[in-house]
Tab-separated table of C-alpha atoms in Angstrom:
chain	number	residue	atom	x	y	z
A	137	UNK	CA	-14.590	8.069	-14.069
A	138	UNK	CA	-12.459	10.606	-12.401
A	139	UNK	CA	-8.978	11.028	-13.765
A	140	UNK	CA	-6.455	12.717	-11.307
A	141	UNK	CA	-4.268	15.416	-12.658
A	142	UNK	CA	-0.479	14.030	-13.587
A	143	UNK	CA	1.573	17.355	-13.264
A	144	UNK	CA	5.769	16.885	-12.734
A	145	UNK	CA	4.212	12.638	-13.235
A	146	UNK	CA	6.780	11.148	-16.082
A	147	UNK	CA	3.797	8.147	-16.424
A	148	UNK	CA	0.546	8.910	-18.992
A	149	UNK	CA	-2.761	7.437	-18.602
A	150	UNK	CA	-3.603	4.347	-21.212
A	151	UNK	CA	-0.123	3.757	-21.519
A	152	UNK	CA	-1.106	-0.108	-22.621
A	153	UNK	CA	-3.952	1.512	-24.832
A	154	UNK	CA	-2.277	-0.020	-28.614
A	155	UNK	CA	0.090	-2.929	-26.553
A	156	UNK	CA	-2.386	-4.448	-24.810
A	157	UNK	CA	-5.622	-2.717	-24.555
A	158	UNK	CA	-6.988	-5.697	-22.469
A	159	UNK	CA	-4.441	-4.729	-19.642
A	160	UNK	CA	-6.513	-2.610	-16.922
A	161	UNK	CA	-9.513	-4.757	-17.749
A	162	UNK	CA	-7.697	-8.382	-17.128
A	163	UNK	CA	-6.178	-7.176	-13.822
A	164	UNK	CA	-9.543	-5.331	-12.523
A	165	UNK	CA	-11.027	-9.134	-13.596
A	166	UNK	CA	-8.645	-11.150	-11.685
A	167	UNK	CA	-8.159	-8.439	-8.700
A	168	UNK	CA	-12.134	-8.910	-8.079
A	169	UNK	CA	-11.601	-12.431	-8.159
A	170	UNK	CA	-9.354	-12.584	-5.463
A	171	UNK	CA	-10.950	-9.959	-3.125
A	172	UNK	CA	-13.906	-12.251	-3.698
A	173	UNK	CA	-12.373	-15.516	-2.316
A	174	UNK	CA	-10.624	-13.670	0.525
A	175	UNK	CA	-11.636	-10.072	1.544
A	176	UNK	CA	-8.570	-9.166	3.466
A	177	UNK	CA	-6.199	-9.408	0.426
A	178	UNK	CA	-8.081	-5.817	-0.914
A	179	UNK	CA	-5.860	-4.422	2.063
A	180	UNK	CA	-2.800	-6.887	1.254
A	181	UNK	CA	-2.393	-5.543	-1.830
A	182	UNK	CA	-2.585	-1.646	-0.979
A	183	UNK	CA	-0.254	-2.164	1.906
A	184	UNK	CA	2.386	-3.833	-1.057
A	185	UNK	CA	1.662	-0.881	-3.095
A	186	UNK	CA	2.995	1.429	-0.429
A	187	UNK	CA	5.681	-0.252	0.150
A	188	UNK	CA	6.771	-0.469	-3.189
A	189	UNK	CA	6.521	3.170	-3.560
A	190	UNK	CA	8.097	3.840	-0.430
A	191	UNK	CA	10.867	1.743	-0.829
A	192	UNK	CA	13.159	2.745	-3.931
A	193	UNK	CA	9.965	3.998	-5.527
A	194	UNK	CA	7.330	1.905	-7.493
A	195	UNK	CA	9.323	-0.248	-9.363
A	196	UNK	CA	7.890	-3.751	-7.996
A	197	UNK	CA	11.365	-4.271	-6.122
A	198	UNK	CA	9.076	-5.498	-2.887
A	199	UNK	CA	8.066	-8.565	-5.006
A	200	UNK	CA	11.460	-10.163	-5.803
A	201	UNK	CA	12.222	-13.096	-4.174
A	202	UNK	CA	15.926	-14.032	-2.441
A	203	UNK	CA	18.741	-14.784	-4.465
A	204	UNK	CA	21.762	-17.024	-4.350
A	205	UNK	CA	23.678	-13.417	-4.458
A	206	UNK	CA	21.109	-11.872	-2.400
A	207	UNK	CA	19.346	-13.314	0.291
A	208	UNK	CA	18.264	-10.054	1.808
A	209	UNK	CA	15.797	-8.571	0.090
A	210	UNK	CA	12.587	-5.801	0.402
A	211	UNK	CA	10.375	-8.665	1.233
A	212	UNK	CA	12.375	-10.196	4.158
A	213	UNK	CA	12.265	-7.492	6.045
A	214	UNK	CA	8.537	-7.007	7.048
A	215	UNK	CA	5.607	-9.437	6.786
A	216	UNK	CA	3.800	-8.650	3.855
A	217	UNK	CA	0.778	-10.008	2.237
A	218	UNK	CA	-0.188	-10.441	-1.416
A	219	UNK	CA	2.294	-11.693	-3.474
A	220	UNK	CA	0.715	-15.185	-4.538
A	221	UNK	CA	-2.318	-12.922	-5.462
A	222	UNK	CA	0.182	-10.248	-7.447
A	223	UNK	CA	1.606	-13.406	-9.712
A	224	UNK	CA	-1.729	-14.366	-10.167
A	225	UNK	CA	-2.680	-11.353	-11.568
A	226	UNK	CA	0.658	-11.218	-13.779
A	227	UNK	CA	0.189	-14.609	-15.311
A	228	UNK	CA	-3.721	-13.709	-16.460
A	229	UNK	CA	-1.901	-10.380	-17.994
A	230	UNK	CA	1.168	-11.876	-19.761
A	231	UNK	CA	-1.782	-14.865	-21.058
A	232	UNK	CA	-2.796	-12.330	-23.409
A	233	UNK	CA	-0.006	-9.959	-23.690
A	234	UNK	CA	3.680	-11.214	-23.080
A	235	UNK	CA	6.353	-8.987	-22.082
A	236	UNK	CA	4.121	-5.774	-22.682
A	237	UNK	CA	3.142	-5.190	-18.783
A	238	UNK	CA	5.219	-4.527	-16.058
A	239	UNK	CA	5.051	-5.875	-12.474
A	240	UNK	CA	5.160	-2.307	-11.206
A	241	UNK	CA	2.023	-1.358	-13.668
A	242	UNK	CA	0.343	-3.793	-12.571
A	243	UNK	CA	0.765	-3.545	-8.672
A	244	UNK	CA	-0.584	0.303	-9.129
A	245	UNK	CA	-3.844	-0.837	-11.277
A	246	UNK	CA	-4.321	-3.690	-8.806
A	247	UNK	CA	-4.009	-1.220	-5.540
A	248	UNK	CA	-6.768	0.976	-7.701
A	249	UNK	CA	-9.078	-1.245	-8.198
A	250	UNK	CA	-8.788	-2.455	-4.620
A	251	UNK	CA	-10.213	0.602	-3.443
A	252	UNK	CA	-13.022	0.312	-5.484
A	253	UNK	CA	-14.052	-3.059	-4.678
A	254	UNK	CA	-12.708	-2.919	-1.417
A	255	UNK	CA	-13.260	0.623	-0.151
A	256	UNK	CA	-16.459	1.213	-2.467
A	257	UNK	CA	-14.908	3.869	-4.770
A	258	UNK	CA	-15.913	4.867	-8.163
A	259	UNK	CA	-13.362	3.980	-10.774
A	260	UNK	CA	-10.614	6.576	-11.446
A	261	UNK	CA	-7.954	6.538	-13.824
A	262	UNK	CA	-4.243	4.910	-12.766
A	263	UNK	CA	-1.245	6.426	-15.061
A	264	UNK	CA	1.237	3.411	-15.885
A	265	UNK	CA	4.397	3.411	-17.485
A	266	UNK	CA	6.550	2.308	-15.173
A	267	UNK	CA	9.199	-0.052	-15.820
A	268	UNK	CA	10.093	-2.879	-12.891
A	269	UNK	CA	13.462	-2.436	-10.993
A	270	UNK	CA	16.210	-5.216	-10.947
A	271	UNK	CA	17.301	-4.127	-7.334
A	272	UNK	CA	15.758	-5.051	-3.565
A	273	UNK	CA	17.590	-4.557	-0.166
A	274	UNK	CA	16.325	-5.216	3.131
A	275	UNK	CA	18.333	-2.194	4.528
A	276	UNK	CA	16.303	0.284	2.173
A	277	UNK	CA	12.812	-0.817	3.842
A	278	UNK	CA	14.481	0.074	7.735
A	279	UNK	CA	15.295	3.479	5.897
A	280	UNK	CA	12.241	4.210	3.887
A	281	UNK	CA	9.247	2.448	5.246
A	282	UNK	CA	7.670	5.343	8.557
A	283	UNK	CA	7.157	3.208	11.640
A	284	UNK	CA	4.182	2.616	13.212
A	285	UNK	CA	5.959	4.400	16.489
A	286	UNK	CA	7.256	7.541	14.423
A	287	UNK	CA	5.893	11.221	15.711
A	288	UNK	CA	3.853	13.802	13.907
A	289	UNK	CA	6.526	15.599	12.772
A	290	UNK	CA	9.098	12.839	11.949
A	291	UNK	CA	5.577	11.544	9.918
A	292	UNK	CA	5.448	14.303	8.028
A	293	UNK	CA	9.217	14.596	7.243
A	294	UNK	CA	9.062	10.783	6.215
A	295	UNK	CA	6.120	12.011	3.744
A	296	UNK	CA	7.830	15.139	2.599
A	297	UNK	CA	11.074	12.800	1.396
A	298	UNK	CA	9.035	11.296	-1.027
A	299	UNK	CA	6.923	14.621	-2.264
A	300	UNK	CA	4.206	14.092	-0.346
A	301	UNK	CA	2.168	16.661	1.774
A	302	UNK	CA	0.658	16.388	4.882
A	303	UNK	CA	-2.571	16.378	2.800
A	304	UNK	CA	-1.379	13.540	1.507
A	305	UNK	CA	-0.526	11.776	4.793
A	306	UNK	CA	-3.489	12.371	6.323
A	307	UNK	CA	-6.009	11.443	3.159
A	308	UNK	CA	-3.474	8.302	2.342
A	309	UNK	CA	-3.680	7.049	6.285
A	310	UNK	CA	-7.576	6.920	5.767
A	311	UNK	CA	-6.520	3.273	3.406
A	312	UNK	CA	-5.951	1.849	7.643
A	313	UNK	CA	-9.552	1.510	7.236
A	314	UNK	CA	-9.099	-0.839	4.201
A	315	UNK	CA	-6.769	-2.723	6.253
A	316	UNK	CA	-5.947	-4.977	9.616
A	317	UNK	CA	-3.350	-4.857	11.847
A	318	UNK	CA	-1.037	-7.079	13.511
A	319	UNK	CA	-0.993	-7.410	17.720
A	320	UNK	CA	2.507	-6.957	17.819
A	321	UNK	CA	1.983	-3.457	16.077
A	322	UNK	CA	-0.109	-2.098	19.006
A	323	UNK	CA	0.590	-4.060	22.362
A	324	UNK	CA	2.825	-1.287	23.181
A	325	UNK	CA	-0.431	1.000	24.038
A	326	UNK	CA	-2.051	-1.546	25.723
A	327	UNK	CA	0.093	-3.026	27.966
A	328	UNK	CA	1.308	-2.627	30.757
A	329	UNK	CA	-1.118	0.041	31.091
A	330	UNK	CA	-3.839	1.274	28.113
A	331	UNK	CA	-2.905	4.859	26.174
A	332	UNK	CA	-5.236	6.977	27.348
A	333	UNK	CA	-5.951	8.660	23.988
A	334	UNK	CA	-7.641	4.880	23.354
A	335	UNK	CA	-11.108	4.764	23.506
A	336	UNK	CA	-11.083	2.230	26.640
A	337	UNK	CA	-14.140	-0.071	25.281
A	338	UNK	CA	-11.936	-0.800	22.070
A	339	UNK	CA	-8.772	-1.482	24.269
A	340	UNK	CA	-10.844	-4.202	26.319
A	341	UNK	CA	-12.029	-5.519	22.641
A	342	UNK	CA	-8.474	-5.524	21.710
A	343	UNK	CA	-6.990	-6.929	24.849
A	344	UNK	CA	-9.217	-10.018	24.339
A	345	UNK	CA	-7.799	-10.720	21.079
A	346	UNK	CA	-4.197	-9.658	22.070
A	347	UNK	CA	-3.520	-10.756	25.707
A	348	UNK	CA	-0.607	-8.921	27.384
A	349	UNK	CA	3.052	-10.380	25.442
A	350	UNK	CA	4.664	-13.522	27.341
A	351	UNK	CA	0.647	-14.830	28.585
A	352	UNK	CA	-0.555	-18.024	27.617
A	353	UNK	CA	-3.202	-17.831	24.732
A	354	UNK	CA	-1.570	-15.012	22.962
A	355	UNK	CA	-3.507	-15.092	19.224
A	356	UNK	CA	-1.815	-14.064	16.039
A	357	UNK	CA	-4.346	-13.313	14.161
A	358	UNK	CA	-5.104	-10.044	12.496
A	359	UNK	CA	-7.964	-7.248	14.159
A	360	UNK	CA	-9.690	-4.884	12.585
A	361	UNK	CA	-8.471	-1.689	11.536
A	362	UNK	CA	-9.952	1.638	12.998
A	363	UNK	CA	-7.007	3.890	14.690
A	364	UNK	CA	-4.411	0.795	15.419
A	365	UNK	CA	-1.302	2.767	14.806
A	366	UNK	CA	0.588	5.194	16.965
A	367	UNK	CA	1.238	6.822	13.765
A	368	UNK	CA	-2.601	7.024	12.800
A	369	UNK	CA	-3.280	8.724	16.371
A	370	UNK	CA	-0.264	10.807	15.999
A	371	UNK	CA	-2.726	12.927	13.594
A	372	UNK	CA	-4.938	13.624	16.262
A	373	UNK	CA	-2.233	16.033	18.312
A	374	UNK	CA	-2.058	18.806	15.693
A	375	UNK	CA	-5.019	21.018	15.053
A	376	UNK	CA	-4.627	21.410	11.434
A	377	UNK	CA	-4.163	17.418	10.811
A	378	UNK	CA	-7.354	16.388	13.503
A	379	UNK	CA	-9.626	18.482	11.648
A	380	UNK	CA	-8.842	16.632	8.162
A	381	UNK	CA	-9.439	13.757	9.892
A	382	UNK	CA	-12.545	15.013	10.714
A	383	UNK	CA	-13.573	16.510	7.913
A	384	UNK	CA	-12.298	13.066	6.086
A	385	UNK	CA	-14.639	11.055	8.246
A	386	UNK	CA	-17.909	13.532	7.543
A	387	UNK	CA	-17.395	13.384	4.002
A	388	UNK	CA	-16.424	10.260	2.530
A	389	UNK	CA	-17.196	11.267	-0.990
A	390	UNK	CA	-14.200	14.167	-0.903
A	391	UNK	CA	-12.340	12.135	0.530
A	392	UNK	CA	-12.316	9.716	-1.743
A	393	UNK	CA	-11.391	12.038	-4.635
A	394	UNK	CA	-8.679	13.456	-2.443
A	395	UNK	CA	-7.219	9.647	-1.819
A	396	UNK	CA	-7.320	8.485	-5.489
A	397	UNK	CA	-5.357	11.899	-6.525
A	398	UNK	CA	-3.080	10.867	-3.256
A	399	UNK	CA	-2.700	7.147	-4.903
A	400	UNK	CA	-1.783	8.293	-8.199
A	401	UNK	CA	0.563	10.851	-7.042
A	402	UNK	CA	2.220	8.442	-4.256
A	403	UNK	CA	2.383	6.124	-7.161
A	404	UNK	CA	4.529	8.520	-9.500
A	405	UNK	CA	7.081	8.059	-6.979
A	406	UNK	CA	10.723	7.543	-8.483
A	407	UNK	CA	9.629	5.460	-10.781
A	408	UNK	CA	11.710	3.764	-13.667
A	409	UNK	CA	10.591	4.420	-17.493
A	410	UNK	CA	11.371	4.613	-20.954
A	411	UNK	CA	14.173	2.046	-21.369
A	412	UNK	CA	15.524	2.205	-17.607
A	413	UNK	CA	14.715	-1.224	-16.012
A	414	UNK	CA	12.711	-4.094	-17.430
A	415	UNK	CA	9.092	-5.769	-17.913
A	416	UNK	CA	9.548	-8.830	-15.824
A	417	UNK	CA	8.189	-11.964	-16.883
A	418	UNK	CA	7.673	-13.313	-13.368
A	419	UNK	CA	6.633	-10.556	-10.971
A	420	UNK	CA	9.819	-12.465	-8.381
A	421	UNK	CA	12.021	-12.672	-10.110
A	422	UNK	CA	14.733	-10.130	-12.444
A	423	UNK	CA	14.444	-11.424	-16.341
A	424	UNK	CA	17.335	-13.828	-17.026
């Protein structure tokens, strides 16, 4: 099992070691489970990890629903997957363990073991800790969350906000390949004329999934991953970040090891412990 170093991390590995040494096991259980039934959710639930951690850090503030007081929240403001799966999850945890586990805990272990049953990685160690926020505002994912348009550099600065490298952009952007992306994200380099960086085969692939916007027969469903994103082939016009790309795709094993160090530290991000916030009981809504 590989355990990735915590330096400046406030979390601690087997947090939920004496409270509920079941913890890791019961969401690894249930994650599997769901993966099983429906092999795109592996991706759902990284992308919700990321934008938990992006988005006033990992507190779990993506999974609360609308209020009466506040009907514009984290999750209104993109379309995100997962979040039936995440209470699923939640329930089988507080079954044997109420009030011990936090949302936020349990989004990171579920994102960890997606890339092993998902991605095919060998099990490494997710620090928990965290505590689950009582705050979500749709404004702070237009702020936090890079767009799929954004520049190298602006990339980079985006990363470097939230004490990550380029290393870390570059190893974390490899999860895409977990993943599927929506038309809407990448019509802009197909139409009205293909980016030439695209490889032109996979633009005539992708063109007869996603016609041209306004056409009859349009189809919302989701494609395949490989380099969808601007973003993603934004790392191909610097030297330095096209060769770890390269070196990423020629040796899966390092990267691996060098994207389960970049999951742990990406999930140390801002996050909420000791007696700051709460353990939810439902993973949407604040405790009463």
């Amino acid at each position: 099992m590989n355990t990735p170093s915590l330096a400046q991390s406030p979390l601690q590995y087997n947090f939920y070691g004496s409270s509920c040494p079941q913890a890791e096991s019961t969401v690894r259980s249930v994650t599997e489970g769901i993966i099983k039934n429906d092999t795109t959710m592996g991706a759902a639930l990284m992308r919700l990890f990321f934008h938990d951690c992006f988005v006033r850090g990992c507190d779990a503030s993506i999974l609360l629903d609308p209020t009466a007081n506040n009907t514009q929240v984290e999750k209104k403001a993109i379309a995100l997957r997962g979040y039936d799966a995440v209470n699923k999850i939640k329930a089988a945890v507080e079954s044997i363990c109420p009030g011990v586990v936090s949302c936020a805990d349990i989004l990171a272990f579920a994102a960890r073991d997606t890339a092993v049953v998902s991605g095919g990685f060998t099990t490494f160690d997710m620090p928990s800790g965290r505590r689950d926020g009582v705050v979500s505002k749709l404004f702070d994912v237009l702020q936090n969350i890079p767009s799929p348009i954004l520049k190298l550099p602006d990339l980079i600065n985006n990363f470097a906000a939230k004490g990550l490298t380029v290393d870390d952009l570059v190893t974390l952007s490899g999860a895409h390949s977990f993943g599927q992306a929506h038309c809407s994200v990448f019509n802009g380099r197909l139409y009205p004329t293909v980016d030439p960086t695209m490889n032109a085969t996979f633009a005539d692939a992708l063109k007869t999934v996603c016609p041209a916007p306004g056409t009859s027969g349009a189809d919302p469903n989701l494609v395949a991953g490989k380099v969808l994103f601007v973003s993603d082939q934004q790392l191909m016009n610097s030297t330095y970040t096209a060769a770890k790309v390269a070196n990423n795709s020629a040796d899966a094993a390092t990267w691996m090891g060098q994207f389960a160090a970049a999951l742990v530290k990406m999930g140390s991000i801002q996050v909420l412990t000791g007696t700051a916030g709460q353990v939810r009981k439902y993973c949407n809504v604040v405790n009463s």
